[in-house]
PDB file of C-alpha atoms in Angstrom:
ATOM      1  CA  MET A 288       0.000   0.000   0.000  1.00 66.00           C
ATOM      2  CA  ASP A 289       1.408   3.289  -1.050  1.00 93.00           C
ATOM      3  CA  TYR A 290      -1.331   5.725  -0.082  1.00 97.00           C
ATOM      4  CA  ALA A 291      -3.605   6.412   2.867  1.00 98.00           C
ATOM      5  CA  SER A 292      -6.445   8.657   3.906  1.00 98.00           C
ATOM      6  CA  VAL A 293      -7.976   8.938   7.351  1.00 97.00           C
ATOM      7  CA  ILE A 294     -11.463  10.215   8.120  1.00 97.00           C
ATOM      8  CA  ALA A 295     -13.418  10.888  11.265  1.00 97.00           C
ATOM      9  CA  SER A 296     -16.832   9.221  11.235  1.00 97.00           C
ATOM     10  CA  PRO A 297     -19.757   8.691  13.600  1.00 97.00           C
ATOM     11  CA  VAL A 298     -18.290   5.252  14.356  1.00 97.00           C
ATOM     12  CA  GLY A 299     -14.722   6.405  14.921  1.00 96.00           C
ATOM     13  CA  THR A 300     -11.619   6.994  12.868  1.00 97.00           C
ATOM     14  CA  ILE A 301     -11.434   5.103   9.588  1.00 98.00           C
ATOM     15  CA  THR A 302      -8.178   4.442   7.729  1.00 98.00           C
ATOM     16  CA  ILE A 303      -8.164   3.804   3.986  1.00 98.00           C
ATOM     17  CA  LEU A 304      -5.146   2.097   2.378  1.00 98.00           C
ATOM     18  CA  ALA A 305      -4.664   1.795  -1.375  1.00 98.00           C
ATOM     19  CA  ASP A 306      -2.173   1.605  -4.178  1.00 97.00           C
ATOM     20  CA  ASP A 307      -2.520   3.286  -7.564  1.00 96.00           C
ATOM     21  CA  GLU A 308      -5.259   0.888  -8.700  1.00 97.00           C
ATOM     22  CA  PHE A 309      -7.142  -0.658  -5.792  1.00 98.00           C
ATOM     23  CA  VAL A 310      -8.323  -0.045  -2.257  1.00 98.00           C
ATOM     24  CA  HIS A 311      -6.938  -2.844  -0.094  1.00 97.00           C
ATOM     25  CA  VAL A 312      -8.034  -1.870   3.416  1.00 97.00           C
ATOM     26  CA  ILE A 313     -10.763   0.182   5.062  1.00 98.00           C
ATOM     27  CA  THR A 314     -10.484  -0.292   8.799  1.00 97.00           C
ATOM     28  CA  PHE A 315     -11.378   1.037  12.223  1.00 96.00           C
ATOM     29  CA  ALA A 316      -8.115  -0.391  13.582  1.00 93.00           C
ATOM     30  CA  GLU A 317      -5.207   1.957  14.132  1.00 91.00           C
ATOM     31  CA  LYS A 318      -2.654   1.730  11.338  1.00 93.00           C
ATOM     32  CA  ASP A 319       0.786   3.251  11.080  1.00 93.00           C
ATOM     33  CA  ILE A 320       0.557   5.430   7.994  1.00 95.00           C
ATOM     34  CA  THR A 321       3.779   7.334   8.590  1.00 94.00           C
ATOM     35  CA  GLY A 322       5.191   8.452   5.269  1.00 95.00           C
ATOM     36  CA  LEU A 323       2.015   7.679   3.318  1.00 97.00           C
ATOM     37  CA  SER A 324       0.098  10.421   1.546  1.00 97.00           C
ATOM     38  CA  GLU A 325      -3.305  10.557  -0.069  1.00 97.00           C
ATOM     39  CA  ASN A 326      -3.924   9.889  -3.723  1.00 97.00           C
ATOM     40  CA  GLU A 327      -6.923  10.397  -5.963  1.00 97.00           C
ATOM     41  CA  LEU A 328      -8.329   6.976  -5.041  1.00 98.00           C
ATOM     42  CA  THR A 329      -8.081   7.328  -1.254  1.00 98.00           C
ATOM     43  CA  VAL A 330      -9.652  10.795  -1.475  1.00 98.00           C
ATOM     44  CA  LYS A 331     -12.509   9.373  -3.593  1.00 98.00           C
ATOM     45  CA  VAL A 332     -13.091   6.642  -0.998  1.00 98.00           C
ATOM     46  CA  ALA A 333     -13.005   9.173   1.845  1.00 98.00           C
ATOM     47  CA  ASN A 334     -15.576  11.331   0.039  1.00 98.00           C
ATOM     48  CA  GLN A 335     -17.831   8.352  -0.648  1.00 98.00           C
ATOM     49  CA  LEU A 336     -17.631   7.183   2.968  1.00 98.00           C
ATOM     50  CA  ASN A 337     -18.505  10.692   4.140  1.00 98.00           C
ATOM     51  CA  ASP A 338     -21.491  10.683   1.767  1.00 98.00           C
ATOM     52  CA  TYR A 339     -22.507   7.252   3.128  1.00 98.00           C
ATOM     53  CA  PHE A 340     -22.459   8.592   6.675  1.00 97.00           C
ATOM     54  CA  LYS A 341     -24.508  11.635   5.603  1.00 96.00           C
ATOM     55  CA  GLY A 342     -27.076   9.268   4.113  1.00 95.00           C
ATOM     56  CA  ASP A 343     -26.417  10.415   0.547  1.00 96.00           C
ATOM     57  CA  LEU A 344     -24.772   7.239  -0.793  1.00 96.00           C
ATOM     58  CA  LYS A 345     -25.791   3.575  -0.756  1.00 96.00           C
ATOM     59  CA  ASP A 346     -23.481   2.072  -3.372  1.00 96.00           C
ATOM     60  CA  PHE A 347     -19.720   2.496  -3.592  1.00 98.00           C
ATOM     61  CA  ASP A 348     -18.004   2.630  -6.974  1.00 96.00           C
ATOM     62  CA  PHE A 349     -14.280   2.272  -6.535  1.00 98.00           C
ATOM     63  CA  PRO A 350     -12.038  -0.721  -7.233  1.00 98.00           C
ATOM     64  CA  ILE A 351     -11.287  -2.996  -4.297  1.00 98.00           C
ATOM     65  CA  LYS A 352      -8.897  -5.891  -3.922  1.00 97.00           C
ATOM     66  CA  GLN A 353      -7.978  -7.654  -0.724  1.00 96.00           C
ATOM     67  CA  LYS A 354      -5.640 -10.558  -0.161  1.00 95.00           C
ATOM     68  CA  GLY A 355      -7.281 -13.850   0.645  1.00 96.00           C
ATOM     69  CA  THR A 356      -7.840 -17.414  -0.428  1.00 95.00           C
ATOM     70  CA  GLU A 357     -10.170 -18.304  -3.281  1.00 95.00           C
ATOM     71  CA  PHE A 358     -12.769 -19.329  -0.680  1.00 94.00           C
ATOM     72  CA  GLN A 359     -12.460 -16.006   1.161  1.00 95.00           C
ATOM     73  CA  GLN A 360     -12.746 -14.109  -2.132  1.00 96.00           C
ATOM     74  CA  GLU A 361     -15.983 -15.993  -2.883  1.00 94.00           C
ATOM     75  CA  VAL A 362     -17.411 -15.147   0.539  1.00 94.00           C
ATOM     76  CA  TRP A 363     -16.493 -11.477   0.154  1.00 96.00           C
ATOM     77  CA  GLN A 364     -18.093 -11.368  -3.306  1.00 95.00           C
ATOM     78  CA  ASN A 365     -21.250 -12.881  -1.818  1.00 94.00           C
ATOM     79  CA  LEU A 366     -21.289 -10.212   0.887  1.00 96.00           C
ATOM     80  CA  LEU A 367     -21.530  -7.599  -1.853  1.00 96.00           C
ATOM     81  CA  THR A 368     -24.901  -9.058  -2.894  1.00 95.00           C
ATOM     82  CA  ILE A 369     -26.611  -8.279   0.434  1.00 95.00           C
ATOM     83  CA  PRO A 370     -28.801  -5.258  -0.303  1.00 95.00           C
ATOM     84  CA  PHE A 371     -28.297  -1.955   1.487  1.00 95.00           C
ATOM     85  CA  GLY A 372     -30.557  -1.709   4.531  1.00 93.00           C
ATOM     86  CA  GLU A 373     -31.101  -5.463   4.795  1.00 93.00           C
ATOM     87  CA  THR A 374     -29.603  -8.244   6.857  1.00 93.00           C
ATOM     88  CA  THR A 375     -29.176 -11.957   6.427  1.00 91.00           C
ATOM     89  CA  SER A 376     -28.339 -14.690   8.905  1.00 89.00           C
ATOM     90  CA  TYR A 377     -25.167 -16.748   8.849  1.00 86.00           C
ATOM     91  CA  ALA A 378     -27.326 -19.837   8.205  1.00 85.00           C
ATOM     92  CA  LYS A 379     -29.064 -18.252   5.223  1.00 88.00           C
ATOM     93  CA  PHE A 380     -25.804 -16.772   3.943  1.00 84.00           C
ATOM     94  CA  SER A 381     -24.218 -20.239   3.981  1.00 83.00           C
ATOM     95  CA  ALA A 382     -27.299 -22.151   2.758  1.00 81.00           C
ATOM     96  CA  HIS A 383     -25.510 -23.102  -0.491  1.00 80.00           C
ATOM     97  CA  ASN A 384     -22.846 -24.846   1.629  1.00 80.00           C
ATOM     98  CA  PRO A 385     -24.251 -25.470   5.123  1.00 74.00           C
ATOM     99  CA  LEU A 386     -21.294 -27.592   6.248  1.00 78.00           C
ATOM    100  CA  ALA A 387     -19.033 -24.585   5.706  1.00 81.00           C
ATOM    101  CA  ILE A 388     -20.915 -22.190   7.996  1.00 86.00           C
ATOM    102  CA  ARG A 389     -17.945 -21.832  10.370  1.00 88.00           C
ATOM    103  CA  ALA A 390     -15.490 -21.306   7.502  1.00 90.00           C
ATOM    104  CA  ILE A 391     -17.841 -18.749   5.963  1.00 88.00           C
ATOM    105  CA  ALA A 392     -18.132 -16.937   9.293  1.00 89.00           C
ATOM    106  CA  ALA A 393     -14.326 -16.991   9.643  1.00 91.00           C
ATOM    107  CA  ALA A 394     -13.874 -15.573   6.125  1.00 92.00           C
ATOM    108  CA  ASN A 395     -16.464 -12.923   6.921  1.00 91.00           C
ATOM    109  CA  GLY A 396     -14.394 -11.985   9.960  1.00 92.00           C
ATOM    110  CA  LYS A 397     -11.243 -11.600   7.864  1.00 95.00           C
ATOM    111  CA  ASN A 398     -12.823  -8.996   5.589  1.00 96.00           C
ATOM    112  CA  ASN A 399     -10.450  -6.007   5.473  1.00 96.00           C
ATOM    113  CA  ILE A 400     -12.757  -3.623   3.633  1.00 98.00           C
ATOM    114  CA  ALA A 401     -15.203  -2.504   6.310  1.00 97.00           C
ATOM    115  CA  ILE A 402     -18.575  -1.015   5.359  1.00 98.00           C
ATOM    116  CA  VAL A 403     -18.000  -1.356   1.591  1.00 98.00           C
ATOM    117  CA  VAL A 404     -17.849  -5.164   1.747  1.00 98.00           C
ATOM    118  CA  PRO A 405     -20.823  -5.289   4.109  1.00 97.00           C
ATOM    119  CA  CYS A 406     -19.976  -8.050   6.563  1.00 95.00           C
ATOM    120  CA  HIS A 407     -21.923  -6.005   9.137  1.00 96.00           C
ATOM    121  CA  ARG A 408     -25.146  -7.093   7.374  1.00 95.00           C
ATOM    122  CA  VAL A 409     -24.731 -10.721   8.491  1.00 94.00           C
ATOM    123  CA  ILE A 410     -26.317 -11.470  11.850  1.00 92.00           C
ATOM    124  CA  GLY A 411     -26.968 -14.530  13.978  1.00 88.00           C
ATOM    125  CA  SER A 412     -29.631 -17.055  12.999  1.00 82.00           C
ATOM    126  CA  ASN A 413     -31.535 -16.132  16.134  1.00 84.00           C
ATOM    127  CA  GLY A 414     -31.670 -12.513  14.978  1.00 83.00           C
ATOM    128  CA  LYS A 415     -29.015 -11.284  17.383  1.00 88.00           C
ATOM    129  CA  LEU A 416     -26.008  -9.230  16.451  1.00 89.00           C
ATOM    130  CA  VAL A 417     -22.893 -11.390  16.585  1.00 86.00           C
ATOM    131  CA  GLY A 418     -19.300 -11.170  15.477  1.00 84.00           C
ATOM    132  CA  TYR A 419     -18.008  -7.897  14.111  1.00 89.00           C
ATOM    133  CA  ALA A 420     -14.304  -7.080  14.148  1.00 87.00           C
ATOM    134  CA  GLY A 421     -15.114  -3.384  14.544  1.00 91.00           C
ATOM    135  CA  GLY A 422     -17.201  -4.066  17.644  1.00 92.00           C
ATOM    136  CA  LEU A 423     -20.888  -4.885  17.979  1.00 94.00           C
ATOM    137  CA  TRP A 424     -21.751  -1.275  18.798  1.00 95.00           C
ATOM    138  CA  ARG A 425     -20.444  -0.253  15.361  1.00 96.00           C
ATOM    139  CA  LYS A 426     -22.365  -3.065  13.695  1.00 95.00           C
ATOM    140  CA  GLN A 427     -25.548  -1.917  15.430  1.00 95.00           C
ATOM    141  CA  TRP A 428     -24.912   1.698  14.406  1.00 96.00           C
ATOM    142  CA  LEU A 429     -24.238   0.790  10.746  1.00 97.00           C
ATOM    143  CA  LEU A 430     -27.326  -1.409  10.483  1.00 95.00           C
ATOM    144  CA  GLN A 431     -29.537   1.203  12.118  1.00 93.00           C
ATOM    145  CA  HIS A 432     -28.094   3.919   9.859  1.00 95.00           C
ATOM    146  CA  GLU A 433     -28.757   1.878   6.719  1.00 95.00           C
ATOM    147  CA  ARG A 434     -32.233   0.878   7.861  1.00 93.00           C
ATOM    148  CA  GLU A 435     -33.159   4.511   8.443  1.00 91.00           C
ATOM    149  CA  ILE A 436     -31.763   5.621   5.066  1.00 93.00           C
ATOM    150  CA  ALA A 437     -33.419   2.761   3.159  1.00 91.00           C
ATOM    151  CA  GLN A 438     -36.566   2.923   5.294  1.00 85.00           C
ATOM    152  CA  LYS A 439     -36.637  -0.850   5.235  1.00 64.00           C
ATOM    153  CA  GLY A 440     -34.838  -3.822   6.654  1.00 50.00           C
ATOM    154  CA  GLN A 441     -34.177  -4.583  10.261  1.00 52.00           C
ATOM    155  CA  THR A 442     -31.260  -5.023  12.579  1.00 49.00           C
ATOM    156  CA  GLU A 443     -32.658  -8.252  13.969  1.00 50.00           C
ATOM    157  CA  LEU A 444     -34.481 -11.024  12.160  1.00 49.00           C
ATOM    158  CA  LYS A 445     -38.125 -11.309  13.183  1.00 44.00           C
ATOM    159  CA  PHE A 446     -39.667 -14.786  13.251  1.00 38.00           C
TER     160      PHE A 446
END
């Protein structure tokens, strides 16, 4: 990663790491970005994230690429299909391969592109919020934010 941008958000500081072509990391975790400057791509991502937090943007349109196994890549691609303002359970998300539910959950947890690859939209089968590397309070905030913007969806599954 050659470039970085940092933004303040309602859910804390967010660091964006990219090269000339792709965004590789969007994280709440502290990162040492000493010596890194912004580029056109990290500024675009920062602007889109700010628009997301203002409620003006639902879909991101910048190139992403994170390191991972073929299986992880498949899981992350599947996360991108969960509609804005909606949630799905881990069981439903892994219905195509129910024996891999733990591996799918683990891959979900290794997602390095927070918010944009919406791992926060996957909740427990019982409707409870579970497992989010950024903290459950952030997951709750993001789901509530999206639900209010979309005026649909829910943060817990109702049976």
